Coordinates of C-alpha atoms and ligand atoms in Angstrom, one line a residue:
X1 CA 0.0 0.0 0.0
X2 CA 1.4 3.4 -1.0
X3 CA 2.0 5.9 1.8
X4 CA -0.2 9.0 1.9
X5 CA 1.8 12.1 1.0
X6 CA 1.2 15.3 2.9
X7 CA 2.5 18.8 2.1
X8 CA 2.6 21.2 5.1
X9 CA 3.1 24.9 4.4
X10 CA 4.9 26.6 7.3
X11 CA 7.7 25.5 9.6
X12 CA 6.7 27.5 12.6
X13 CA 5.2 25.6 15.6
X14 CA 2.2 23.8 14.1
X15 CA 3.9 22.6 10.9
X16 CA 6.8 20.7 12.4
X17 CA 4.6 19.4 15.2
X18 CA 2.1 18.0 12.7
X19 CA 5.0 16.6 10.6
X20 CA 6.2 14.7 13.7
X21 CA 2.8 13.1 14.4
X22 CA 2.0 12.3 10.7
X23 CA 5.4 10.7 10.2
X24 CA 4.8 8.7 13.3
X25 CA 1.6 7.4 11.8
X26 CA 3.3 6.4 8.6
X27 CA 2.6 9.4 6.3
X28 CA 5.3 10.8 4.0
X29 CA 5.6 14.5 4.9
X30 CA 7.1 17.5 3.1
X31 CA 7.3 20.9 4.8
X32 CA 7.7 24.0 2.8
X33 CA 8.8 27.2 4.6
X34 CA 8.9 30.6 3.0
X35 CA 11.9 31.8 5.1
X36 CA 15.4 30.6 4.3
X37 CA 15.5 28.7 7.6
X38 CA 13.6 28.2 10.9
X39 CA 12.5 31.7 11.8
X40 CA 14.0 33.0 15.1
X41 CA 12.2 35.6 17.1
X42 CA 9.2 36.1 19.2
X43 CA 8.7 36.3 22.9
X44 CA 8.4 33.5 25.4
X45 CA 5.5 31.3 24.6
X46 CA 4.0 29.0 27.3
X47 CA 3.3 25.4 27.3
X48 CA 0.1 24.9 29.3
X49 CA -2.2 22.2 30.3
X50 CA -2.9 19.6 27.6
X51 CA -0.2 21.1 25.3
X52 CA 2.4 20.1 27.8
X53 CA 1.1 16.5 27.6
X54 CA 1.5 16.6 23.8
X55 CA 5.0 17.9 24.2
X56 CA 5.7 15.1 26.6
X57 CA 4.4 12.5 24.2
X58 CA 6.5 14.0 21.4
X59 CA 9.6 13.4 23.7
X60 CA 10.8 17.1 23.4
X61 CA 10.3 18.0 27.0
X62 CA 13.9 17.5 28.1
X63 CA 15.0 19.9 25.3
X64 CA 12.2 22.3 26.2
X65 CA 13.4 22.3 29.8
X66 CA 17.0 22.9 28.8
X67 CA 15.9 26.1 27.0
X68 CA 13.2 27.1 29.4
X69 CA 13.1 30.8 30.2
X70 CA 13.9 31.5 33.8
X71 CA 11.2 34.0 34.7
X72 CA 10.1 34.9 38.2
X73 CA 6.9 36.7 37.3
X74 CA 5.2 39.6 35.5
X75 CA 5.0 43.2 36.7
X76 CA 3.6 46.5 35.5
X77 CA 5.9 49.5 35.9
X78 CA 5.4 53.2 35.6
X79 CA 7.5 55.7 33.7
X80 CA 10.1 55.7 36.4
X81 CA 10.3 51.9 36.5
X82 CA 8.5 51.5 39.8
X83 CA 6.3 48.4 40.0
X84 CA 2.6 49.2 40.2
X85 CA 1.4 45.6 40.3
X86 CA 3.0 42.2 40.0
X87 CA 2.2 38.5 39.7
X88 CA 4.8 36.0 40.6
X89 CA 5.0 32.7 38.6
X90 CA 3.6 30.7 41.5
X91 CA 0.5 32.9 42.0
X92 CA -1.7 30.5 40.0
X93 CA 0.3 27.4 40.6
X94 CA 2.5 28.0 37.6
X95 CA -0.5 28.7 35.3
X96 CA -0.8 32.4 35.5
X97 CA 0.3 35.2 33.1
X98 CA 3.8 33.8 33.2
X99 CA 3.5 30.0 33.3
X100 CA 6.1 27.8 34.9
X101 CA 7.1 26.5 31.5
X102 CA 7.9 29.4 29.2
X103 CA 10.3 29.0 26.3
X104 CA 11.3 31.5 23.6
X105 CA 9.2 30.9 20.5
X106 CA 12.3 30.7 18.3
X107 CA 13.9 28.1 20.6
X108 CA 10.7 26.0 20.4
X109 CA 10.5 26.2 16.6
X110 CA 14.2 25.1 16.5
X111 CA 13.6 22.2 18.8
X112 CA 10.6 21.0 16.8
X113 CA 12.6 21.3 13.6
X114 CA 15.7 19.5 15.0
X115 CA 13.4 16.7 16.3
X116 CA 11.8 16.1 12.9
X117 CA 14.5 16.9 10.3
X118 CA 15.8 13.3 10.2
X119 CA 12.5 11.9 8.7
X120 CA 10.7 14.9 7.2
X121 CA 11.6 16.6 4.0
X122 CA 12.0 20.4 4.6
X123 CA 12.1 22.8 1.7
X124 CA 13.2 26.3 2.8
X125 CA 13.0 29.5 0.8
X126 CA 10.0 28.4 -1.2
X127 CA 6.2 28.7 -1.0
X128 CA 3.0 27.4 -2.6
X129 CA 1.6 29.7 -5.3
X130 CA -1.1 27.5 -6.8
X131 CA -3.2 24.6 -5.6
X132 CA -5.5 22.5 -7.9
X133 CA -7.6 19.9 -6.2
X134 CA -8.2 16.7 -8.2
X135 CA -10.2 13.6 -7.3
X136 CA -7.1 11.7 -6.4
X137 CA -4.7 14.5 -5.1
X138 CA -3.7 18.1 -5.1
X139 CA -1.4 19.6 -7.8
X140 CA 0.9 22.1 -6.2
X141 CA 2.9 24.8 -7.9
X142 CA 5.8 26.4 -6.0
X143 CA 7.2 29.9 -6.4
X144 CA 10.6 28.3 -7.1
X145 CA 9.0 26.7 -10.3
X146 CA 8.6 23.1 -9.2
X147 CA 5.3 21.2 -9.5
X148 CA 4.4 18.3 -7.3
X149 CA 1.3 16.3 -6.4
X150 CA 0.3 15.4 -2.8
X151 CA -2.6 13.5 -1.4
X152 CA -3.2 16.2 1.3
X153 CA -2.1 19.8 1.8
X154 CA -2.1 21.5 5.2
X155 CA -1.8 25.2 5.8
X156 CA 0.3 25.8 9.0
X157 CA 1.5 29.1 7.7
X158 CA 0.2 31.4 10.4
X159 CA -2.4 34.1 10.6
X160 CA -2.0 35.3 7.0
X161 CA -1.9 31.7 5.7
X162 CA -1.2 31.5 1.9
X163 CA -2.8 28.0 1.8
X164 CA -5.9 29.4 3.3
X165 CA -5.8 32.3 0.8
X166 CA -5.6 29.8 -2.1
X167 CA -8.1 27.2 -0.9
X168 CA -10.5 29.1 1.3
X169 CA -10.5 32.8 0.4
X170 CA -8.9 36.1 1.2
X171 CA -7.7 37.2 4.7
X172 CA -10.6 39.7 4.9
X173 CA -13.0 36.7 5.3
X174 CA -11.2 35.1 8.2
X175 CA -8.8 37.6 10.0
X176 CA -10.4 39.9 12.5
X177 CA -8.3 43.0 13.4
X178 CA -8.5 43.7 17.1
X179 CA -7.3 47.3 16.9
X180 CA -3.6 47.1 17.7
X181 CA -0.2 46.2 16.2
X182 CA 2.8 44.5 18.0
X183 CA 6.5 44.2 17.2
X184 CA 8.8 41.7 18.9
X185 CA 12.6 41.8 18.7
X186 CA 15.8 41.1 20.6
X187 CA 17.6 43.8 22.5
X188 CA 20.5 43.9 25.0
X189 CA 19.5 42.9 28.5
X190 CA 19.5 46.1 30.5
X191 CA 21.0 44.1 33.4
X192 CA 18.4 44.9 36.1
X193 CA 15.3 42.9 35.1
X194 CA 16.0 40.4 37.9
X195 CA 14.2 37.7 35.8
X196 CA 11.0 39.6 35.8
X197 CA 8.9 40.3 32.7
X198 CA 8.2 44.0 32.9
X199 CA 5.4 45.9 31.0
X200 CA 4.9 49.6 30.7
X201 CA 1.8 51.4 29.5
X202 CA 1.7 55.0 28.2
X203 CA -1.4 57.0 27.5
X204 CA -2.7 56.7 23.9
X205 CA -2.7 52.9 24.0
X206 CA 1.1 52.4 23.9
X207 CA 2.6 49.3 25.5
X208 CA 6.3 48.3 25.9
X209 CA 7.5 45.0 27.4
X210 CA 10.9 43.6 28.3
X211 CA 11.4 39.9 29.0
X212 CA 14.7 38.5 30.2
X213 CA 16.3 35.6 28.4
X214 CA 19.5 33.7 28.8
X215 CA 22.8 35.0 27.3
X216 CA 22.8 38.7 27.8
X217 CA 19.8 39.6 25.7
X218 CA 16.1 40.4 26.4
X219 CA 13.0 40.3 24.2
X220 CA 11.3 43.6 23.6
X221 CA 7.7 44.1 22.6
X222 CA 6.1 47.3 21.4
X223 CA 2.4 47.7 20.9
X224 CA 0.2 50.5 19.7
X225 CA -3.5 50.7 19.1
X226 CA -4.6 51.6 15.6
X227 CA -7.3 50.8 13.0
X228 CA -6.0 48.6 10.1
X229 CA -3.0 50.1 8.4
X230 CA -2.0 49.6 4.7
X231 CA 1.6 48.4 4.4
X232 CA 3.6 45.8 2.6
X233 CA 4.0 42.7 4.8
X234 CA 7.3 41.9 3.1
X235 CA 8.7 45.4 3.6
X236 CA 10.4 45.1 7.0
X237 CA 12.1 48.5 6.9
X238 CA 8.8 50.3 6.4
X239 CA 7.4 48.3 9.4
X240 CA 10.3 49.4 11.6
X241 CA 9.5 53.0 10.7
X242 CA 5.9 52.6 11.6
X243 CA 6.8 51.2 15.0
X244 CA 9.4 53.9 15.7
X245 CA 7.0 56.7 14.7
X246 CA 4.1 55.3 16.8
X247 CA 6.2 54.7 19.9
X248 CA 8.3 57.9 19.7
X249 CA 7.7 60.0 22.9
X250 CA 6.7 57.0 25.1
X251 CA 8.6 57.0 28.4
X252 CA 10.3 54.3 30.5
X253 CA 12.9 52.4 28.5
X254 CA 11.2 52.9 25.2
X255 CA 13.9 55.3 23.8
X256 CA 16.6 52.7 24.6
X257 CA 14.5 50.0 23.0
X258 CA 13.9 52.1 19.9
X259 CA 17.6 52.8 19.4
X260 CA 18.1 49.0 18.9
X261 CA 15.2 48.6 16.6
X262 CA 17.0 49.3 13.3
X263 CA 19.6 46.6 13.8
X264 CA 17.4 43.9 15.5
X265 CA 18.0 40.7 13.5
X266 CA 14.7 39.1 14.4
X267 CA 12.2 41.9 14.1
X268 CA 8.7 40.6 13.8
X269 CA 5.6 42.8 13.3
X270 CA 2.0 42.0 12.8
X271 CA -1.5 43.2 13.6
X272 CA -3.1 41.8 16.8
X273 CA -5.9 39.7 15.3
X274 CA -7.9 36.6 15.5
X275 CA -8.6 34.0 12.9
X276 CA -12.0 32.4 12.7
X277 CA -12.7 29.8 10.0
X278 CA -16.2 28.2 9.9
X279 CA -15.1 24.8 8.4
X280 CA -11.4 23.9 8.7
X281 CA -11.1 22.0 5.4
X282 CA -11.9 22.3 1.8
X283 CA -11.6 18.9 0.0
X284 CA -8.0 17.7 0.5
X285 CA -6.8 20.9 2.1
X286 CA -7.0 21.7 5.8
X287 CA -5.5 24.1 8.4
X288 CA -3.7 23.8 11.6
X289 CA -2.5 26.4 14.2
X290 CA -2.9 30.1 13.6
X291 CA -3.9 29.6 10.0
X292 CA -7.1 28.0 11.2
X293 CA -7.7 29.3 14.7
X294 CA -6.0 32.1 16.4
X295 CA -7.0 34.0 19.5
X296 CA -4.1 36.6 19.2
X297 CA -1.2 37.1 21.6
X298 CA -3.7 38.7 24.0
X299 CA -5.6 35.4 24.4
X300 CA -2.3 33.5 24.5
X301 CA -2.4 29.7 23.9
X302 CA -1.5 29.9 20.2
X303 CA 1.4 27.5 20.7
X304 CA -0.8 25.3 22.9
X305 CA -3.5 25.1 20.3
X306 CA -0.9 24.4 17.6
X307 CA 0.6 21.5 19.4
X308 CA -2.8 20.0 20.4
X309 CA -4.2 20.6 16.9
X310 CA -1.3 18.9 15.3
X311 CA -1.7 15.8 17.5
X312 CA -5.4 15.6 16.9
X313 CA -5.3 16.2 13.1
X314 CA -2.6 13.6 12.6
X315 CA -4.4 11.1 14.9
X316 CA -7.7 11.5 13.1
X317 CA -6.1 11.2 9.6
X318 CA -4.3 8.1 10.7
X319 CA -7.6 6.6 11.9
X320 CA -9.1 6.9 8.4
X321 CA -6.3 7.7 5.9
X322 CA -8.6 6.8 3.0
X323 CA -11.3 9.1 4.1
X324 CA -9.6 12.4 4.8
X325 CA -12.9 14.4 4.8
X326 CA -14.3 12.3 7.7
X327 CA -10.9 12.7 9.5
X328 CA -11.0 16.5 9.0
X329 CA -14.5 16.6 10.3
X330 CA -13.6 14.6 13.5
X331 CA -10.5 16.8 13.9
X332 CA -12.7 19.9 14.0
X333 CA -15.3 18.2 16.3
X334 CA -12.6 17.2 18.8
X335 CA -11.0 20.7 18.8
X336 CA -14.1 22.8 18.7
X337 CA -14.8 23.5 22.4
X338 CA -11.1 23.7 23.3
X339 CA -10.5 26.3 20.5
X340 CA -13.6 28.2 21.5
X341 CA -12.4 28.5 25.1
X342 CA -8.8 29.3 24.1
X343 CA -9.6 32.2 21.8
X344 CA -11.6 34.0 24.4
X345 CA -9.9 37.3 25.1
X346 CA -9.1 38.2 28.7
X347 CA -11.4 40.8 30.4
X348 CA -11.2 44.1 28.6
X349 CA -9.6 42.8 25.4
X350 CA -7.3 45.3 23.7
X351 CA -8.4 48.2 25.9
X352 CA -7.5 46.1 28.9
X353 CA -4.1 45.4 27.5
X354 CA -3.4 48.9 26.1
X355 CA -5.6 51.4 28.1
X356 CA -5.7 54.8 26.5
X357 CA -5.8 57.1 29.6
X358 CA -3.8 57.5 32.8
X359 CA -6.8 56.8 34.8
X360 CA -7.5 53.5 33.0
X361 CA -3.8 52.5 33.3
X362 CA -4.0 53.0 37.1
X363 CA -7.3 51.1 37.2
X364 CA -5.8 48.2 35.3
X365 CA -2.9 48.0 37.7
X366 CA -5.4 48.0 40.6
X367 CA -7.3 45.1 39.1
X368 CA -4.1 43.2 38.6
X369 CA -3.3 43.6 42.3
X370 CA -6.8 42.2 43.0
X371 CA -6.3 39.2 40.7
X372 CA -4.4 37.2 43.2
X373 CA -7.0 37.8 45.9
X374 CA -10.4 36.3 46.5
X375 CA -12.9 36.6 44.7
X376 CA -10.9 37.7 41.6
X377 CA -8.5 34.8 42.1
X378 CA -11.2 32.3 41.3
X379 CA -12.3 34.2 38.2
X380 CA -8.7 34.4 37.0
X381 CA -8.0 30.8 37.7
X382 CA -10.9 29.9 35.5
X383 CA -9.4 32.1 32.7
X384 CA -6.1 30.3 32.9
X385 CA -7.7 26.9 33.4
X386 CA -9.0 26.8 29.8
X387 CA -5.7 25.3 28.6
X388 CA -7.1 22.0 29.9
X389 CA -10.4 22.2 28.0
X390 CA -9.8 19.0 25.9
X391 CA -9.2 15.4 26.7
X392 CA -6.7 13.9 24.4
X393 CA -7.7 10.7 22.6
X394 CA -5.2 7.9 22.3
X395 CA -4.3 7.3 18.6
X396 CA -2.8 4.1 17.6
X397 CA 0.0 4.3 15.0
X398 CA -2.4 3.0 12.2
X399 CA -0.6 1.5 9.2
X400 CA 2.8 2.8 10.3
X401 CA 4.2 -0.7 9.6
X402 CA 3.1 -0.5 6.0
X403 CA 4.4 2.9 5.3
X404 CA 7.8 4.6 4.9
X405 CA 9.0 7.7 6.6
X406 CA 8.0 6.8 10.1
X407 CA 10.3 7.9 13.0
X408 CA 9.1 4.8 14.8
Ligands
FAD501 C1 8.7 35.2 13.9 C2 7.5 35.0 14.8 C3 7.4 35.5 16.1 C4 6.3 35.3 16.8 N1 6.3 35.8 18.1 C5 5.2 35.6 18.9 C6 5.2 36.1 20.2 O1 6.1 36.7 20.7 N2 4.1 35.9 21.0 C7 3.0 35.2 20.5 O2 2.0 35.0 21.2 N3 3.0 34.7 19.2 C8 4.1 34.9 18.4 N4 4.1 34.5 17.1 C9 2.9 33.7 16.7 C10 3.0 32.3 17.3 O3 4.1 31.6 16.9 C11 1.8 31.5 16.9 O4 0.6 32.2 17.5 C12 1.6 30.1 17.5 O5 2.8 29.6 17.9 C13 1.1 29.2 16.4 O6 2.1 28.8 15.5 P1 1.9 28.5 14.0 O7 2.9 27.5 13.6 O8 0.5 28.3 13.7 O9 2.2 29.9 13.3 P2 3.6 30.7 13.2 O10 4.4 30.5 14.4 O11 3.2 32.1 12.8 O12 4.4 30.0 12.0 C14 4.0 30.1 10.6 C15 5.2 29.8 9.8 O13 4.7 29.8 8.4 C16 5.7 30.5 7.6 N5 5.0 31.0 6.4 C17 4.2 32.2 6.3 N6 3.8 32.3 5.1 C18 4.2 31.2 4.4 C19 4.1 30.8 3.1 N7 3.4 31.5 2.2 N8 4.7 29.6 2.7 C20 5.4 28.9 3.6 N9 5.6 29.3 4.9 C21 5.0 30.4 5.3 C22 6.2 31.6 8.6 O14 7.5 32.0 8.1 C23 6.3 30.8 9.9 O15 7.5 30.1 10.0 C24 5.2 34.6 16.3 C25 5.2 34.1 15.0 C26 6.4 34.3 14.2 C27 6.4 33.7 12.8

């Protein structure tokens, strides 16, 4: 029996995780990534609840722990750097704003790639430009000029998924702008973070964050509120200008952060948005991770949903490899409630994260101080507890013995 071939677009978090599970079930997997290598960058992402179980089952936890960010907690600061509210890691048993397992996104992407590169075909520096679905496969044209046929194609290419654009329709149908933009990049560690993730709000909906990491650097984030902007998503220097202009004049350490912006090697900029797709498949094409369901960095849990989604999608496909549509339907059924819980924004949404007035900034710090106390503590614990809103099925390695490409 011939192995089912799967093309995954995107080597972020969801793509390599799916490649792992599909290979384990005996599928032959190719991953195409637009960037020339695994993309570095991004802040710490957390592994919460069921996603941690998936990471355990993948066998990557020892590597994750080796790269784990050493953070003691999260604190709001004022313009002079004084803490106005704080939440230590253990405030919610390691499941609060800063979870007990936090890892830099770039490190996790690298770990997933290293774990799978031995048995997955990775093609960097290329992308899908055309998909034509046939009764017995999908004909794919790549920007580099090659043409190949796959049994199944999966979009794991993030919020602005090209696969979704080709098979489902334009971003405007699926991406909901939440009213803000964020940039992430690496800066020098100022030396006094003391392992705390610090966040500063300035009036006008401006937010700056600094997260410590190992090795003398820190991750900066800069956010501003704005209606949708027209800019070229491939024009990084224009994006740096937008961020510099919007944040100019904000206090605290923003001037120092902005000085390092032009040379940051891992600058990443995007709108704060959610992705909602009614039905996660069209024929032989489906979506995983941010491409199919994204709650935005405000809701968090994007990495968790990607890992869990990859596990479930691969397991369901393995259960009925000859009936992919039934498998895709079960994948969405299994994930539906979990995703619905995970994409819920925290109270206040963007205005809670980036308050516009001094009064609202003080009020937000006050509510943060209340979070660790009764009765708010119970409300917040429920908010953080949604990471467990799914029970993982056990999926046998169907057909792996008949197929090639399995990591065993
Ligand atoms: C550089 C970077 C930094 C990030 N930083 C943060 C952060 O600090 N905090 C946070 O909450 N979330 C961040 N995110 C988003 C976060 O990674 C996701 O929400 C979550 O982990 C889900 O992962 P994903 O694999 O679905 O998407 P992503 O991690 O976005 O990965 C998508 C991958 O697809 C690739 N890609 C895009 N278009 C194409 C194409 N046409 N063809 C082939 N490949 C394509 C991208 O280069 C990327 O490698 C970041 C994403 C990126 C790419």
